[in-house]
Coordinates of N, CA and C and ligand atoms in Angstrom, one line a residue:
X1 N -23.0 9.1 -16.8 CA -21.6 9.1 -17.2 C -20.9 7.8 -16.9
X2 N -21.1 7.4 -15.6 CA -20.6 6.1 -15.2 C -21.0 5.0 -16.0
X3 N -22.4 4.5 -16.7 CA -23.0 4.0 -17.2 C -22.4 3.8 -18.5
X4 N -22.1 5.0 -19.1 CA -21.0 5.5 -20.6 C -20.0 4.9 -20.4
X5 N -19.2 4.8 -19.1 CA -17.6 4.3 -19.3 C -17.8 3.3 -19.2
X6 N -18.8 2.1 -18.5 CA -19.0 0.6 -18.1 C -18.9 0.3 -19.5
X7 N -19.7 1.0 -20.7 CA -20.5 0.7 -22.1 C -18.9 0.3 -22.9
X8 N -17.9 1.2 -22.6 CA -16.9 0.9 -23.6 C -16.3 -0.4 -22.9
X9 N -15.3 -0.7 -23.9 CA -14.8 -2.0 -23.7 C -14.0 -2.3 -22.4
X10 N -14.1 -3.0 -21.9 CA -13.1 -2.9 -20.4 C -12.1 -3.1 -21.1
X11 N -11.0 -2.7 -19.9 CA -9.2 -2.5 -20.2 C -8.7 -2.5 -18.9
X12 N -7.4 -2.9 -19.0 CA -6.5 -3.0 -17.5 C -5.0 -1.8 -18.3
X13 N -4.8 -0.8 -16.7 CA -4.0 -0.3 -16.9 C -3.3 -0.5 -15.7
X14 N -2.7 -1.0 -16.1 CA -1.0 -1.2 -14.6 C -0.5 0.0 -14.5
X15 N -0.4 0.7 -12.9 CA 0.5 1.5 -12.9 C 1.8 0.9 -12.7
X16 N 2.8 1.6 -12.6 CA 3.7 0.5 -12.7 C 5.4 2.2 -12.8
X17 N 6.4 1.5 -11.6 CA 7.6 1.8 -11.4 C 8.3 1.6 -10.3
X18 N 9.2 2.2 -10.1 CA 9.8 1.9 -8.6 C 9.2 2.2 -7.0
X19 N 9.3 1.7 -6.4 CA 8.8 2.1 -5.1 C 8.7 3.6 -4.6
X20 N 8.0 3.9 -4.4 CA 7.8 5.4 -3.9 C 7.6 6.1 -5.0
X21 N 7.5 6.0 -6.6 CA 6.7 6.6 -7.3 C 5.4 7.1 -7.6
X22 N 4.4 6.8 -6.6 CA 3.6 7.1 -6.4 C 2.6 6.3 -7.2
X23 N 2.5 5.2 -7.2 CA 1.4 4.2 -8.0 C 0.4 4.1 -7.4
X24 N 0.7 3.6 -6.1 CA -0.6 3.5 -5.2 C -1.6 4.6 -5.6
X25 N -1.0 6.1 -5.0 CA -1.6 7.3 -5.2 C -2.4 7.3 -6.2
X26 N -1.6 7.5 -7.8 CA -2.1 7.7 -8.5 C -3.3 6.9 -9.2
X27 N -2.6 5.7 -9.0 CA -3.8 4.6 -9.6 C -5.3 4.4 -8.8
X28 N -5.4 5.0 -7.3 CA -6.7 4.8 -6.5 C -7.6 5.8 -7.3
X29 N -6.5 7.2 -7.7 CA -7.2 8.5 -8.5 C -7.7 7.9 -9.3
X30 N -6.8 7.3 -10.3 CA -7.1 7.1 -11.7 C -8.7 6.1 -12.0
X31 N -8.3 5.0 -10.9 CA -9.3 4.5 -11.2 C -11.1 5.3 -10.4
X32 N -10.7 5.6 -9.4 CA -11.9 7.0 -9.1 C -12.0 7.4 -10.5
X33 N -11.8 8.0 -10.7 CA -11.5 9.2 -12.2 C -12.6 8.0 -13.3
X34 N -11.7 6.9 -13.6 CA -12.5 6.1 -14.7 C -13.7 5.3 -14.4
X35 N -14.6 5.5 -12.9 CA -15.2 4.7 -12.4 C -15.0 2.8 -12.6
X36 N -13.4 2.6 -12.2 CA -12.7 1.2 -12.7 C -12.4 0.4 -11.0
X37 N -12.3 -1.3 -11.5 CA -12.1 -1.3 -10.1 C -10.7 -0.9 -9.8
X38 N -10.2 -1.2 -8.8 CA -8.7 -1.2 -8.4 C -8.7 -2.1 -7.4
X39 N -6.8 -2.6 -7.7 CA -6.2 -3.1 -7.0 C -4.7 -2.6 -6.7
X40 N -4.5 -3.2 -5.6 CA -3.4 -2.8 -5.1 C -2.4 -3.8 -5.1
X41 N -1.1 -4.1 -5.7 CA -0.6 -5.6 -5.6 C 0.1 -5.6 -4.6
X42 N 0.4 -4.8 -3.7 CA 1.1 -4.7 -2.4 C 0.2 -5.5 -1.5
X43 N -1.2 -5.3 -1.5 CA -1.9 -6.6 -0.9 C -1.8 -7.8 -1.3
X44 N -1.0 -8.5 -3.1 CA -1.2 -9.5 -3.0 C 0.3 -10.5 -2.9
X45 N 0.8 -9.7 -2.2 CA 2.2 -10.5 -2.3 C 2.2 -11.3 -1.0
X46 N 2.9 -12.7 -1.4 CA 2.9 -13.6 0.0 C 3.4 -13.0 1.2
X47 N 3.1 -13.1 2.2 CA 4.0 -12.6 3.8 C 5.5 -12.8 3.1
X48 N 5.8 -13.7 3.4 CA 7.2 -13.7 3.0 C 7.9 -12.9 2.1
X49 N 6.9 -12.5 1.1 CA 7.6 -11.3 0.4 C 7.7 -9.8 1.1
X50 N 6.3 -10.0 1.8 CA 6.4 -8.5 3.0 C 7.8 -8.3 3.8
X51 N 7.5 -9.7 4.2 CA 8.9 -9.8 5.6 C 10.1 -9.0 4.9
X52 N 10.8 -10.0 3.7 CA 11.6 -9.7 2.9 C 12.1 -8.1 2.7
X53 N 11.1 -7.6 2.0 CA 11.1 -6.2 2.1 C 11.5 -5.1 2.9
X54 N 10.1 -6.0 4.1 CA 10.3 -4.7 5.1 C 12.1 -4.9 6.0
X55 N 12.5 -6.3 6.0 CA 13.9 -6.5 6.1 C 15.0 -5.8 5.2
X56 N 14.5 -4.9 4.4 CA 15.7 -4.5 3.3 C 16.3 -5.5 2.4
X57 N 15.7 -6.3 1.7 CA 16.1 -7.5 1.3 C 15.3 -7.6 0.0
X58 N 15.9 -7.1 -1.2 CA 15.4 -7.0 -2.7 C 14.6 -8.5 -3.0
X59 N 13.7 -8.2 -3.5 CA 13.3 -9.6 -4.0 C 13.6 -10.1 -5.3
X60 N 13.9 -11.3 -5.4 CA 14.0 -12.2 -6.6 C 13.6 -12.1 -7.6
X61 N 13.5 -12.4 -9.0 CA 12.6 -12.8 -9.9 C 11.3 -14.3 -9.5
X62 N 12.1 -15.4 -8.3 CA 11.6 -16.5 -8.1 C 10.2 -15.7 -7.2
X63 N 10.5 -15.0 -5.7 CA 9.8 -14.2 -5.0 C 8.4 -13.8 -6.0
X64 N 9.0 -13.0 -7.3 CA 8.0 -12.3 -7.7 C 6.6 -13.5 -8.3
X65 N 7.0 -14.7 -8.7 CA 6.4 -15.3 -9.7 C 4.9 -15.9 -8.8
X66 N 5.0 -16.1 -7.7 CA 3.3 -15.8 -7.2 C 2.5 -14.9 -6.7
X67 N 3.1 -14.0 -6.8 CA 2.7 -12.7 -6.8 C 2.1 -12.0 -8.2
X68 N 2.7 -12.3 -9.3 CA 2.5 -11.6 -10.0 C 1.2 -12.4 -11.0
X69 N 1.3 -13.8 -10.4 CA 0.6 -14.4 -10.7 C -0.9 -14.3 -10.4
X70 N -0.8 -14.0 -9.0 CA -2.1 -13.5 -8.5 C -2.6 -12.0 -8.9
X71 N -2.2 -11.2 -9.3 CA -2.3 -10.1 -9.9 C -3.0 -10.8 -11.5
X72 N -2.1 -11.2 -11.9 CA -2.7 -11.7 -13.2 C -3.9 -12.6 -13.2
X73 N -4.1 -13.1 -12.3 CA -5.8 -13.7 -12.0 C -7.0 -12.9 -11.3
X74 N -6.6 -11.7 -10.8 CA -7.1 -10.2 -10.3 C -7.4 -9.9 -11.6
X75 N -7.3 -9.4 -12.5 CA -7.0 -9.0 -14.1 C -8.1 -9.7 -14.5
X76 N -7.9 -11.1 -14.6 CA -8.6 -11.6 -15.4 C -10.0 -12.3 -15.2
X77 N -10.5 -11.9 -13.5 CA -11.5 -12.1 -13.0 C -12.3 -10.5 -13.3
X78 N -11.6 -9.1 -13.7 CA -12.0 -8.2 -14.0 C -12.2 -8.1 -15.3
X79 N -11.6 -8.5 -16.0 CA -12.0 -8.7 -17.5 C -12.9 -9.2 -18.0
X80 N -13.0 -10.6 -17.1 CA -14.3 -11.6 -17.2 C -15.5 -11.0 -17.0
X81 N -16.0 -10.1 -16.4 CA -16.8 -9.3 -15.9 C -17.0 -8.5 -16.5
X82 N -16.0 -7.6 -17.9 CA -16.3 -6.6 -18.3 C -16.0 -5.5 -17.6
X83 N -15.6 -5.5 -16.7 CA -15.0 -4.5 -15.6 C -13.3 -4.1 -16.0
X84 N -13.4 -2.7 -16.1 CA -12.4 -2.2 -16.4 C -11.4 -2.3 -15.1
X85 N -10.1 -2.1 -14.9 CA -9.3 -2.1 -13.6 C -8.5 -1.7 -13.8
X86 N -7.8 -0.7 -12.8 CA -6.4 -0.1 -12.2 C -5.8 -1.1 -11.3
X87 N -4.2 -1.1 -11.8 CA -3.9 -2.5 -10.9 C -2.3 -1.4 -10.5
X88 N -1.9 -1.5 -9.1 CA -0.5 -1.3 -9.2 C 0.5 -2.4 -9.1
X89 N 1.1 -2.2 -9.8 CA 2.3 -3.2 -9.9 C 3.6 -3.0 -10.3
X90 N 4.7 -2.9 -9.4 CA 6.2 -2.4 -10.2 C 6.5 -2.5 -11.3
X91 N 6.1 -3.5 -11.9 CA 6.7 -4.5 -13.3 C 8.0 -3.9 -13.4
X92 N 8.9 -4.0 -12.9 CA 10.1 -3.6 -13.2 C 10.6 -4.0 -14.3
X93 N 10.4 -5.2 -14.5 CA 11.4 -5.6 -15.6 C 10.7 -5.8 -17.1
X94 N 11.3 -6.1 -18.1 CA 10.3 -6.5 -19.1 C 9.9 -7.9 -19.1
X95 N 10.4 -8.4 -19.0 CA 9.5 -9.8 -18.9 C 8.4 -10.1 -18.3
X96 N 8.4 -9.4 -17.1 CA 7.2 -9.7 -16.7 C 5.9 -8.3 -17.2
X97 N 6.4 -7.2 -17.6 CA 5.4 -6.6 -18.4 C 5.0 -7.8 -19.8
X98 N 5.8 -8.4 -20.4 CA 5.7 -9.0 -21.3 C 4.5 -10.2 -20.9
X99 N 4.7 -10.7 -19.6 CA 3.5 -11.9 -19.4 C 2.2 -11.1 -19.1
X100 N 2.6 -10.0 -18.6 CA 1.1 -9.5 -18.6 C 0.3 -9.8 -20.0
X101 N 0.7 -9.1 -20.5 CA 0.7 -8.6 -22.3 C 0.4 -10.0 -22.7
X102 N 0.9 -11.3 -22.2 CA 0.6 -12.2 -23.0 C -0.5 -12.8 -22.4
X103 N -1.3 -12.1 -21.7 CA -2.9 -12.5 -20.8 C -3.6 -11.4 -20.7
X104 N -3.3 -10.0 -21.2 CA -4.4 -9.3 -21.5 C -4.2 -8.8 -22.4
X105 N -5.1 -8.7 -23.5 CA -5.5 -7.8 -24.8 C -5.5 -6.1 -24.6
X106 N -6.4 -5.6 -23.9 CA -6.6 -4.6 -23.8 C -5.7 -4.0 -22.5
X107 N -4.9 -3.5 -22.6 CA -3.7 -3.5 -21.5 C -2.6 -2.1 -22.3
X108 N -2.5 -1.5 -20.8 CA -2.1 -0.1 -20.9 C -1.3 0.0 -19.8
X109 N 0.3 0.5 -19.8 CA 1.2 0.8 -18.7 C 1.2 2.2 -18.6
X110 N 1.0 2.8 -17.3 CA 1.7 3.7 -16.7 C 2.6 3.5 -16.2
X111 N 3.7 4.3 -16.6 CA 5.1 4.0 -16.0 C 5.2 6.3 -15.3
X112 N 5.4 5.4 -14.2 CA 6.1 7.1 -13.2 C 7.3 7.1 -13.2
X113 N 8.2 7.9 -14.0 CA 8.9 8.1 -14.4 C 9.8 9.3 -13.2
X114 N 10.3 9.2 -12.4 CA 11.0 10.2 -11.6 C 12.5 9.6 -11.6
X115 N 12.8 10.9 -10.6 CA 14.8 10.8 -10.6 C 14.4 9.9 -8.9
X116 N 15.7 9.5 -9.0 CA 16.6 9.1 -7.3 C 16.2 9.6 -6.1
X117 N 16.4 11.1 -6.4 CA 16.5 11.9 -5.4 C 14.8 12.3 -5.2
X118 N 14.1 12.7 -6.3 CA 12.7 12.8 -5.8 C 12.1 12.0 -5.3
X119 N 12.3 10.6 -5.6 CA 11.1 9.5 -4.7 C 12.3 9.4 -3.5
X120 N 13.4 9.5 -3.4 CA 13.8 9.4 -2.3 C 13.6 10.0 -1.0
X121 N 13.4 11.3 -1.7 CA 12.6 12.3 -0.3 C 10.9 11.9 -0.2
X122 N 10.3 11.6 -1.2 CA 8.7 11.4 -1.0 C 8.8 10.1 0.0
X123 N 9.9 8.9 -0.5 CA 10.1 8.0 0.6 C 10.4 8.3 1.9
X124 N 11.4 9.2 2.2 CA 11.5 9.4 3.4 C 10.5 10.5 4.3
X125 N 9.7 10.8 3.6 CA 8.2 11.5 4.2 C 7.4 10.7 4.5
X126 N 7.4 9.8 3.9 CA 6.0 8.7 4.3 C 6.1 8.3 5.3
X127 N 5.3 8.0 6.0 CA 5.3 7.1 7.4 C 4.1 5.7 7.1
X128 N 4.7 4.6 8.3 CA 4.0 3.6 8.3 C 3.9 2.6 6.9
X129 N 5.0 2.3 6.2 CA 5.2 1.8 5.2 C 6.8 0.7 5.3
X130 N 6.2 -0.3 4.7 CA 7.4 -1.4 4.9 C 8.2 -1.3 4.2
X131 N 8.4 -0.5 3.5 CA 9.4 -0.2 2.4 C 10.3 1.0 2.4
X132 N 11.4 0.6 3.0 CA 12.0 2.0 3.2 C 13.1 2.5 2.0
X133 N 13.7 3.4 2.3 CA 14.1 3.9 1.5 C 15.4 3.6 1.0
X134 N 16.3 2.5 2.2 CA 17.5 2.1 1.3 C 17.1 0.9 0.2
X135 N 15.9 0.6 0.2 CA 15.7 -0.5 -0.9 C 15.7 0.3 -2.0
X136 N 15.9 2.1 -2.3 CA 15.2 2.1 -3.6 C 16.7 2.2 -4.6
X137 N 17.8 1.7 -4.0 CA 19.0 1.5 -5.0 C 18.4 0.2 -5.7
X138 N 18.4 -0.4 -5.0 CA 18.1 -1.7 -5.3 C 16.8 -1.9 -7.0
X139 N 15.7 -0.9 -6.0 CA 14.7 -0.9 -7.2 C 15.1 -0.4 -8.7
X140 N 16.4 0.7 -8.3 CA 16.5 1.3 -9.5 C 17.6 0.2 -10.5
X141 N 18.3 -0.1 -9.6 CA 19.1 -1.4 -10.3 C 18.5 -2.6 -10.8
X142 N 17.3 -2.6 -10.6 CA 16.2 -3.7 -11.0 C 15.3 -3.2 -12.2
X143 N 15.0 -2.0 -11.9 CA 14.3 -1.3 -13.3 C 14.8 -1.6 -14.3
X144 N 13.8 -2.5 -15.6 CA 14.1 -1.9 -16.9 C 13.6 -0.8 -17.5
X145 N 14.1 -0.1 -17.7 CA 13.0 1.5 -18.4 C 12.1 1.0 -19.7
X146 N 11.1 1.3 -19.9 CA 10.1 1.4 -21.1 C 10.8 1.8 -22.0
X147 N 11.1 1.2 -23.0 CA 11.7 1.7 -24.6 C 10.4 1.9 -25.2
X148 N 10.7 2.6 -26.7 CA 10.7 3.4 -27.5 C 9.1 1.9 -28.2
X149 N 9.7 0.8 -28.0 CA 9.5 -0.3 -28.8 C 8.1 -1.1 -27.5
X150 N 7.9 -0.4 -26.8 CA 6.9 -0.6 -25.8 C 5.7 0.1 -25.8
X151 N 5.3 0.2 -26.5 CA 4.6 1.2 -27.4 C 2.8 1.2 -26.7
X152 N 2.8 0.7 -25.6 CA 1.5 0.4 -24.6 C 1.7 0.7 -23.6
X153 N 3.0 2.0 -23.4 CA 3.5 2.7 -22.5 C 3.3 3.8 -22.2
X154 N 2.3 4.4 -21.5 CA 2.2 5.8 -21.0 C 3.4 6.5 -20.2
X155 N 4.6 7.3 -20.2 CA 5.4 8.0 -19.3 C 4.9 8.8 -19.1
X156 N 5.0 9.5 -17.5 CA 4.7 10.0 -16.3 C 5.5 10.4 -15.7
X157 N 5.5 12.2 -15.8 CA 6.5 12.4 -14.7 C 6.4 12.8 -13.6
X158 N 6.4 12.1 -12.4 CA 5.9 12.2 -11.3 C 6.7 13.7 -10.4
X159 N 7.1 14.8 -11.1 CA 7.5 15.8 -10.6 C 6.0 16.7 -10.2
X160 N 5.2 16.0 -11.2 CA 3.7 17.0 -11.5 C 3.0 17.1 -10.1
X161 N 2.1 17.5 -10.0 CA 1.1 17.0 -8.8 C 0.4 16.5 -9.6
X162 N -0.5 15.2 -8.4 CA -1.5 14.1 -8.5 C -2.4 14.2 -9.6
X163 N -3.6 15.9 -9.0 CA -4.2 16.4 -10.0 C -4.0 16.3 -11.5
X164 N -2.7 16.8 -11.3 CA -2.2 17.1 -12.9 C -2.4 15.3 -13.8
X165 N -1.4 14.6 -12.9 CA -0.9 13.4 -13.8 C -2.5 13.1 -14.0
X166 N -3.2 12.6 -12.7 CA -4.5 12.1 -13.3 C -5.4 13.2 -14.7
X167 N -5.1 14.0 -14.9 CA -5.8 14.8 -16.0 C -5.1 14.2 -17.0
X168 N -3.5 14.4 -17.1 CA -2.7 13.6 -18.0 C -3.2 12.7 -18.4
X169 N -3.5 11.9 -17.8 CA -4.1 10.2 -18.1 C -4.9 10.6 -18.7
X170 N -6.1 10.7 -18.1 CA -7.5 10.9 -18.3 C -7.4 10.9 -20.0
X171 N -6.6 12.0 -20.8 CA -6.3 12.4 -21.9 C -5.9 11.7 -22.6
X172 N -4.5 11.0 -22.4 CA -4.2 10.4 -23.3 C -4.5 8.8 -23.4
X173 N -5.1 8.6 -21.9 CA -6.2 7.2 -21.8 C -7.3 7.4 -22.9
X174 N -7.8 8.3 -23.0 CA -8.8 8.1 -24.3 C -8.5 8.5 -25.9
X175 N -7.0 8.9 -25.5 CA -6.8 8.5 -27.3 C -5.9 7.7 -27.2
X176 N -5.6 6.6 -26.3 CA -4.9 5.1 -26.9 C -6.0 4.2 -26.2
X177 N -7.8 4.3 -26.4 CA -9.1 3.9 -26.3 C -8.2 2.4 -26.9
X178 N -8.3 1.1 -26.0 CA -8.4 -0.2 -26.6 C -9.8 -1.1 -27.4
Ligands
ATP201 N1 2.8 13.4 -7.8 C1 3.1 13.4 -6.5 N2 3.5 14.6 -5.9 C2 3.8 14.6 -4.6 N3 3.7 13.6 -3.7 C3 3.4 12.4 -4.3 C4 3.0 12.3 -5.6 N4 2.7 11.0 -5.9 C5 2.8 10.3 -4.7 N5 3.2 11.2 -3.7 C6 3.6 10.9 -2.3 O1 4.7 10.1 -2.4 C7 4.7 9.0 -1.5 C8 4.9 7.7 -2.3 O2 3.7 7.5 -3.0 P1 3.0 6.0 -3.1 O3 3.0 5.4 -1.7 O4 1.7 6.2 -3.8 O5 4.1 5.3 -4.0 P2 4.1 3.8 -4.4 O6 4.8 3.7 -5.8 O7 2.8 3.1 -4.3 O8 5.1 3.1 -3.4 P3 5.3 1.6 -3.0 O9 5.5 0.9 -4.2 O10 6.5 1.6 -2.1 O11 4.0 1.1 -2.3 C9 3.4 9.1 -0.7 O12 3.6 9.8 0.5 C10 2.5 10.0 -1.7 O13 1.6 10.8 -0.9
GCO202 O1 8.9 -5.7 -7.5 C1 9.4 -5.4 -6.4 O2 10.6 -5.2 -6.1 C2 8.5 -5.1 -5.2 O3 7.4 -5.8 -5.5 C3 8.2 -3.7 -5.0 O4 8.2 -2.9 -6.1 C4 6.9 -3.6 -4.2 O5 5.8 -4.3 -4.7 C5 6.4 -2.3 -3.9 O6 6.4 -1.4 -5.0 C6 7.0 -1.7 -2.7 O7 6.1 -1.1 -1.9

C-alpha cells in the first residue's frame, strides 16, 4: 500500500488557519494516513519570531518572510525527492498562499475553518504552548478567508473530531489527485 501511494505523483498539502485550529494535529494524521513526510512550520520560524509571539506580539508580514521562506525550501527538498509532504503553516493571508502556489505545482490547502469561540476554548485547554490565546484576535484580524476563486482549497470544519476530518481528507484528497 505504502509502495502505491510513493508510485503516484508527489504533492504538498499545507494545512493551513489560525492558531489553535488544529493544523499541527491534523496534518501529523494526515500525513501518517498518506504515508507523507511532515513538517511542522512552528519549528521553522526564527527565535525572534518565537519570542515575539510567546510575548503576545502579532507578527508582521516582514517577520513572516524567512520563515515562510524556509518552509518553502522544506517543500521543495520534498518534491525534489518525489516525496509527498504535509506542511503546517497559517498562510493567513493570500499572498503568501499565492507564493507558495507560485513554487509548487502540485499543491493543495487545507484550510480549518472554525468560529472564535471554539479554538478559543481548544486554546485555553492546551498547555505548554507559546501561543496563547489573547493572540487569537489578532490571528483572526490577519486572516484572509479562502474565496470561492481559490479553488486548491479544501474547507474544514474543525467542529468534527480528528478521526472524522482525516477521513474527510483522505476522500476528497483523492479526487482533487494532482
Ligand atoms: N478536531 C478537533 N477536535 C477537538 N480538539 C482538537 C481538534 N483539533 C485539534 N484539537 C485540539 O485543539 C488544540 C489546538 O490544536 P493544534 O495545537 O493542533 O492547533 P494548531 O493550529 O497547530 O495551533 P498553533 O498554530 O497555535 O500551533 C490541541 O489541544 C488539540 O489537541
Ligand atoms: O502567521 C502567524 O501569525 C504565526 O506564524 C502563527 O500562525 C504561528 O505560526 C502558529 O500558527 C502559532 O502557533
Amino acid at each position: 500500500m505504502a509502495q502505491e501511494k510513493k508510485a503516484a505523483q508527489a504533492r504538498c498539502i499545507i494545512v493551513m488557519g489560525v492558531s489553535g485550529s488544529g493544523k499541527s494535529t491534523v496534518a501529523q494524521h494526515l500525513a501518517d494516513s498518506l504515508d507523507a513526510h511532515f513538517i511542522d512550520g512552528d519549528d521553522l520560524h526564527p527565535a525572534d519570531n518565537i519570542r515575539k509571539m510567546a510575548a503576545g506580539e502579532a507578527l508582521t508580514d516582514q517577520d513572516r518572510v524567512p520563515w515562510l521562506a524556509r518552509i518553502q525550501q522544506h517543500i521543495g527538498q520534498s518534491l525534489a525527492c518525489q516525496q509527498s509532504i504535509v506542511v503546517v503553516c497559517s498562510a493567513l493571508k493570500k499572498q503568501y498562499r499565492d507564493t507558495f502556489r507560485q513554487h509548487t505545482a502540485a499543491l493543495t490547502f487545507v484550510f480549518l475553518d472554525g468560529s472564535f469561540d471554539v479554538i478559543a476554548q481548544r486554546m485555553r485547554a492546551r498547555e505548554n504552548h507559546f501561543m496563547k490565546v489573547d493572540m487569537l484576535n489578532s490571528q483572526f484580524a490577519t486572516l484572509e478567508r479562502p474565496d470561492a476563486f481559490e479553488q486548491d482549497v479544501i474547507a474544514i470544519d474543525v467542529r468534527e473530531p480528528v478521526k472524522v476530518i482525516v477521513k474527510q481528507l483522505e476522500s476528497r484528497l483523492a479526487f482533487s489527485a494532482v
